[in-house]
C-alpha cells in the first residue's frame, strides 16, 4: 500500500513538473524570466494564499532580476523589482492600465446590476474617477470635510483621556471609522449604527473572496447587504452636512442613468478604501511615536510651538493649516511609518503587447505588479540607513535628489489615492492631539516590540497587528482644557513625498 502511494505521489510530481515545463516552453524569449515556485504549478498560489499582497515583496528578495514572471498556469504576473522600470510602466498608462480594476470593483465589491455594470463600460468610469479626484482636492469643500472629521476626532480624544486603559487597535478602529464617516457623510452617517459597523468588518473578512466569487457560505454577502441597506436609506435623504465629494459622486452616477439604490451601493464601497488603509497607518504611527521617547519629545516641541495657541481659560486652539505646513517632523513620522511598513503591490493590466525599456516584452492579457516594499528598502534610493526608522530623512533639504516615484505609499502615478490629503490630515490631527494630551505605555513589560507580526491576508497598504496591545493612559498636565480647531487657508496642501 505504501509503495502504491509513493508511486502515485511520484507520478503526480512528474506530471506537475512536465506540465510546468510545457507551459514555460511557450514563453517568448523577450518576456521576463520565470521565478520558479517550490511545488510546481501551485507553489505561487500557496504563497499568495499565505502572504497576500506581501508575497510579491517576499519574492523580490529571492532574485536580482529587475523584473520577473510569476506564472499561475496560463496566467502571468510580471513583477517589477526596480524603481527604474516602474517609471516605464507609469509612462505606458494606456497599454498598462489600472482602469480594468476600477471596473472589477464596481461588480465584485459594489454588486452592480447588469445595467449598471454596462454603464461603467462607457464614459461613466472616467467621469466617476474624476468626480472622486475633484471632490477631494484642497479647497473650501475639503476644509469643511476636514472640520467635521476633526470635530469628531476631538470628541474621541476627549473620551480617551478619561480612560485608564485602551486596546490600541480597537480605539483606532472606532476613532477612524467615526471621524472619517463624520467628515465624508456628516454627523448622522450610516456608521453611527454599531450593527452597520459590525457588518462592514464582517464584509471585509470576505472582501477578497468576493473578487473571485468564492464566498461559499454567503456570510460576507449577507453582511454587505446590511451596509448597502444603510447607505440606500442615507442616500434617499442626504443631510445638509454631506460632503462635496459624495454629492459629486452621486451626481455623476445619476447623470449617467444609475438608479438611486444602485448608486448607494457604489457609494458604500468608498469605505473599503478609507477605513482598512487609514486605520493601520494611524495605528503604526502611534506605535512608533509612543515607543520612542526622544522622538515623542521632538514632536511635542514641534507641535506645541508651531501649531497650538492658548485660549481664554484653559483652552487649546489647534491650527490645522500650521500642522500641514509647519510640522515637517510630524509628516516625516507618518511617511517613514508608511515607508518601513508598506506591503501593498500596485497592479496594472496589460491591454496590448508592450516592450519596457526596449528589452522586456509584456504580453497582452497578463498583469504587472509594482510592490512598494523593494523600492522603499532600496539603499540606492534611501541611503545606507534604509533599514532604520528615521523620520528625519523626509525633512526638507536643499540637496534632496531622491528620484520621483520612489515613495509608493499612495500608489503609483498617474493613479495616486485621491483621498491622500484628507487621510494624512486625519492622521496628523489625531497624532498631534494624543502626543500633547497623554502618555501611552504598555501595561506589560516589553510591550513595545520592534517588529510585531501583522496580518497579510487583505489588500490594505499596511498590515493590521495580529496581537492586541493594551496601553495605560496617563493625562499630561496643562493640556486638558477644551480643544478647538482652526482650519486656516482653504487651499493649503500637505507636501507629500508622493505628490
mmCIF file with all atom_site columns, C-alpha atoms in Angstrom, residues 199-286:
data_model
loop_
_atom_site.group_PDB
_atom_site.id
_atom_site.type_symbol
_atom_site.label_atom_id
_atom_site.label_alt_id
_atom_site.label_comp_id
_atom_site.label_asym_id
_atom_site.label_entity_id
_atom_site.label_seq_id
_atom_site.pdbx_PDB_ins_code
_atom_site.Cartn_x
_atom_site.Cartn_y
_atom_site.Cartn_z
_atom_site.occupancy
_atom_site.B_iso_or_equiv
_atom_site.pdbx_formal_charge
_atom_site.auth_seq_id
_atom_site.auth_comp_id
_atom_site.auth_asym_id
_atom_site.auth_atom_id
_atom_site.pdbx_PDB_model_num
ATOM 1  C CA . UNK A 1 199 ? -21.492 44.269 9.281   1.00 0.00 ? 199 UNK A CA 1
ATOM 2  C CA . UNK A 1 200 ? -18.801 46.273 7.497   1.00 0.00 ? 200 UNK A CA 1
ATOM 3  C CA . UNK A 1 201 ? -15.970 44.417 9.262   1.00 0.00 ? 201 UNK A CA 1
ATOM 4  C CA . UNK A 1 202 ? -17.655 41.070 8.587   1.00 0.00 ? 202 UNK A CA 1
ATOM 5  C CA . UNK A 1 203 ? -17.888 42.095 4.918   1.00 0.00 ? 203 UNK A CA 1
ATOM 6  C CA . UNK A 1 204 ? -14.173 42.873 4.926   1.00 0.00 ? 204 UNK A CA 1
ATOM 7  C CA . UNK A 1 205 ? -13.384 39.334 6.106   1.00 0.00 ? 205 UNK A CA 1
ATOM 8  C CA . UNK A 1 206 ? -14.797 38.099 2.784   1.00 0.00 ? 206 UNK A CA 1
ATOM 9  C CA . UNK A 1 207 ? -13.741 41.017 0.605   1.00 0.00 ? 207 UNK A CA 1
ATOM 10 C CA . UNK A 1 208 ? -11.009 39.198 -1.321  1.00 0.00 ? 208 UNK A CA 1
ATOM 11 C CA . UNK A 1 209 ? -13.266 36.158 -1.676  1.00 0.00 ? 209 UNK A CA 1
ATOM 12 C CA . UNK A 1 210 ? -15.807 38.387 -3.411  1.00 0.00 ? 210 UNK A CA 1
ATOM 13 C CA . UNK A 1 211 ? -13.237 39.188 -6.086  1.00 0.00 ? 211 UNK A CA 1
ATOM 14 C CA . UNK A 1 212 ? -13.342 35.536 -7.111  1.00 0.00 ? 212 UNK A CA 1
ATOM 15 C CA . UNK A 1 213 ? -16.965 34.771 -6.249  1.00 0.00 ? 213 UNK A CA 1
ATOM 16 C CA . UNK A 1 214 ? -15.735 32.460 -3.513  1.00 0.00 ? 214 UNK A CA 1
ATOM 17 C CA . UNK A 1 215 ? -17.992 33.458 -0.589  1.00 0.00 ? 215 UNK A CA 1
ATOM 18 C CA . UNK A 1 216 ? -19.363 29.923 -0.334  1.00 0.00 ? 216 UNK A CA 1
ATOM 19 C CA . UNK A 1 217 ? -21.282 30.422 2.927   1.00 0.00 ? 217 UNK A CA 1
ATOM 20 C CA . UNK A 1 218 ? -22.759 33.749 1.826   1.00 0.00 ? 218 UNK A CA 1
ATOM 21 C CA . UNK A 1 219 ? -21.895 35.361 5.176   1.00 0.00 ? 219 UNK A CA 1
ATOM 22 C CA . UNK A 1 220 ? -19.905 38.129 3.512   1.00 0.00 ? 220 UNK A CA 1
ATOM 23 C CA . UNK A 1 221 ? -22.728 38.878 1.083   1.00 0.00 ? 221 UNK A CA 1
ATOM 24 C CA . UNK A 1 222 ? -25.238 38.996 3.948   1.00 0.00 ? 222 UNK A CA 1
ATOM 25 C CA . UNK A 1 223 ? -23.067 41.455 5.873   1.00 0.00 ? 223 UNK A CA 1
ATOM 26 C CA . UNK A 1 224 ? -22.577 43.571 2.760   1.00 0.00 ? 224 UNK A CA 1
ATOM 27 C CA . UNK A 1 225 ? -26.343 43.723 2.262   1.00 0.00 ? 225 UNK A CA 1
ATOM 28 C CA . UNK A 1 226 ? -26.706 45.329 5.705   1.00 0.00 ? 226 UNK A CA 1
ATOM 29 C CA . UNK A 1 227 ? -24.199 48.039 4.760   1.00 0.00 ? 227 UNK A CA 1
ATOM 30 C CA . UNK A 1 228 ? -25.880 48.558 1.378   1.00 0.00 ? 228 UNK A CA 1
ATOM 31 C CA . UNK A 1 229 ? -29.292 48.961 3.040   1.00 0.00 ? 229 UNK A CA 1
ATOM 32 C CA . UNK A 1 230 ? -27.896 51.595 5.426   1.00 0.00 ? 230 UNK A CA 1
ATOM 33 C CA . UNK A 1 231 ? -26.440 53.570 2.516   1.00 0.00 ? 231 UNK A CA 1
ATOM 34 C CA . UNK A 1 232 ? -29.643 53.299 0.492   1.00 0.00 ? 232 UNK A CA 1
ATOM 35 C CA . UNK A 1 233 ? -31.562 54.788 3.423   1.00 0.00 ? 233 UNK A CA 1
ATOM 36 C CA . UNK A 1 234 ? -28.904 57.505 3.724   1.00 0.00 ? 234 UNK A CA 1
ATOM 37 C CA . UNK A 1 235 ? -28.937 58.400 0.009   1.00 0.00 ? 235 UNK A CA 1
ATOM 38 C CA . UNK A 1 236 ? -32.728 58.747 -0.085  1.00 0.00 ? 236 UNK A CA 1
ATOM 39 C CA . UNK A 1 237 ? -32.443 61.846 2.099   1.00 0.00 ? 237 UNK A CA 1
ATOM 40 C CA . UNK A 1 238 ? -28.926 63.308 2.013   1.00 0.00 ? 238 UNK A CA 1
ATOM 41 C CA . UNK A 1 239 ? -28.200 65.516 5.045   1.00 0.00 ? 239 UNK A CA 1
ATOM 42 C CA . UNK A 1 240 ? -27.091 69.127 4.641   1.00 0.00 ? 240 UNK A CA 1
ATOM 43 C CA . UNK A 1 241 ? -23.639 68.308 6.036   1.00 0.00 ? 241 UNK A CA 1
ATOM 44 C CA . UNK A 1 242 ? -22.945 65.617 3.432   1.00 0.00 ? 242 UNK A CA 1
ATOM 45 C CA . UNK A 1 243 ? -19.551 66.239 1.796   1.00 0.00 ? 243 UNK A CA 1
ATOM 46 C CA . UNK A 1 244 ? -18.985 67.703 -1.655  1.00 0.00 ? 244 UNK A CA 1
ATOM 47 C CA . UNK A 1 245 ? -17.260 64.514 -2.843  1.00 0.00 ? 245 UNK A CA 1
ATOM 48 C CA . UNK A 1 246 ? -20.299 62.364 -2.021  1.00 0.00 ? 246 UNK A CA 1
ATOM 49 C CA . UNK A 1 247 ? -22.620 64.776 -3.822  1.00 0.00 ? 247 UNK A CA 1
ATOM 50 C CA . UNK A 1 248 ? -20.306 64.805 -6.852  1.00 0.00 ? 248 UNK A CA 1
ATOM 51 C CA . UNK A 1 249 ? -20.048 61.013 -6.987  1.00 0.00 ? 249 UNK A CA 1
ATOM 52 C CA . UNK A 1 250 ? -23.818 60.592 -6.721  1.00 0.00 ? 250 UNK A CA 1
ATOM 53 C CA . UNK A 1 251 ? -24.500 63.373 -9.247  1.00 0.00 ? 251 UNK A CA 1
ATOM 54 C CA . UNK A 1 252 ? -22.193 61.661 -11.733 1.00 0.00 ? 252 UNK A CA 1
ATOM 55 C CA . UNK A 1 253 ? -23.898 58.306 -11.259 1.00 0.00 ? 253 UNK A CA 1
ATOM 56 C CA . UNK A 1 254 ? -27.375 59.810 -11.595 1.00 0.00 ? 254 UNK A CA 1
ATOM 57 C CA . UNK A 1 255 ? -26.382 61.808 -14.695 1.00 0.00 ? 255 UNK A CA 1
ATOM 58 C CA . UNK A 1 256 ? -25.358 58.563 -16.396 1.00 0.00 ? 256 UNK A CA 1
ATOM 59 C CA . UNK A 1 257 ? -28.645 56.850 -15.560 1.00 0.00 ? 257 UNK A CA 1
ATOM 60 C CA . UNK A 1 258 ? -27.694 54.826 -12.472 1.00 0.00 ? 258 UNK A CA 1
ATOM 61 C CA . UNK A 1 259 ? -30.626 54.321 -10.092 1.00 0.00 ? 259 UNK A CA 1
ATOM 62 C CA . UNK A 1 260 ? -30.540 55.595 -6.527  1.00 0.00 ? 260 UNK A CA 1
ATOM 63 C CA . UNK A 1 261 ? -30.347 52.119 -4.972  1.00 0.00 ? 261 UNK A CA 1
ATOM 64 C CA . UNK A 1 262 ? -27.513 51.127 -7.323  1.00 0.00 ? 262 UNK A CA 1
ATOM 65 C CA . UNK A 1 263 ? -25.676 54.419 -6.703  1.00 0.00 ? 263 UNK A CA 1
ATOM 66 C CA . UNK A 1 264 ? -25.919 53.905 -2.940  1.00 0.00 ? 264 UNK A CA 1
ATOM 67 C CA . UNK A 1 265 ? -24.222 50.513 -3.266  1.00 0.00 ? 265 UNK A CA 1
ATOM 68 C CA . UNK A 1 266 ? -21.314 52.098 -5.143  1.00 0.00 ? 266 UNK A CA 1
ATOM 69 C CA . UNK A 1 267 ? -21.120 54.846 -2.520  1.00 0.00 ? 267 UNK A CA 1
ATOM 70 C CA . UNK A 1 268 ? -20.779 52.213 0.199   1.00 0.00 ? 268 UNK A CA 1
ATOM 71 C CA . UNK A 1 269 ? -17.579 50.947 -1.428  1.00 0.00 ? 269 UNK A CA 1
ATOM 72 C CA . UNK A 1 270 ? -15.786 54.197 -0.518  1.00 0.00 ? 270 UNK A CA 1
ATOM 73 C CA . UNK A 1 271 ? -15.454 52.732 2.978   1.00 0.00 ? 271 UNK A CA 1
ATOM 74 C CA . UNK A 1 272 ? -13.310 49.885 1.624   1.00 0.00 ? 272 UNK A CA 1
ATOM 75 C CA . UNK A 1 273 ? -10.599 52.327 0.589   1.00 0.00 ? 273 UNK A CA 1
ATOM 76 C CA . UNK A 1 274 ? -10.965 54.604 3.618   1.00 0.00 ? 274 UNK A CA 1
ATOM 77 C CA . UNK A 1 275 ? -11.081 52.501 6.779   1.00 0.00 ? 275 UNK A CA 1
ATOM 78 C CA . UNK A 1 276 ? -8.800  49.482 6.110   1.00 0.00 ? 276 UNK A CA 1
ATOM 79 C CA . UNK A 1 277 ? -5.957  51.728 4.876   1.00 0.00 ? 277 UNK A CA 1
ATOM 80 C CA . UNK A 1 278 ? -6.131  54.682 7.279   1.00 0.00 ? 278 UNK A CA 1
ATOM 81 C CA . UNK A 1 279 ? -6.548  52.502 10.376  1.00 0.00 ? 279 UNK A CA 1
ATOM 82 C CA . UNK A 1 280 ? -3.238  50.570 10.183  1.00 0.00 ? 280 UNK A CA 1
ATOM 83 C CA . UNK A 1 281 ? -1.409  53.764 9.205   1.00 0.00 ? 281 UNK A CA 1
ATOM 84 C CA . UNK A 1 282 ? -2.830  55.535 12.260  1.00 0.00 ? 282 UNK A CA 1
ATOM 85 C CA . UNK A 1 283 ? -2.050  52.554 14.488  1.00 0.00 ? 283 UNK A CA 1
ATOM 86 C CA . UNK A 1 284 ? 1.587   52.221 13.451  1.00 0.00 ? 284 UNK A CA 1
ATOM 87 C CA . UNK A 1 285 ? 2.234   55.977 13.603  1.00 0.00 ? 285 UNK A CA 1
ATOM 88 C CA . UNK A 1 286 ? 1.080   55.998 17.230  1.00 0.00 ? 286 UNK A CA 1
#
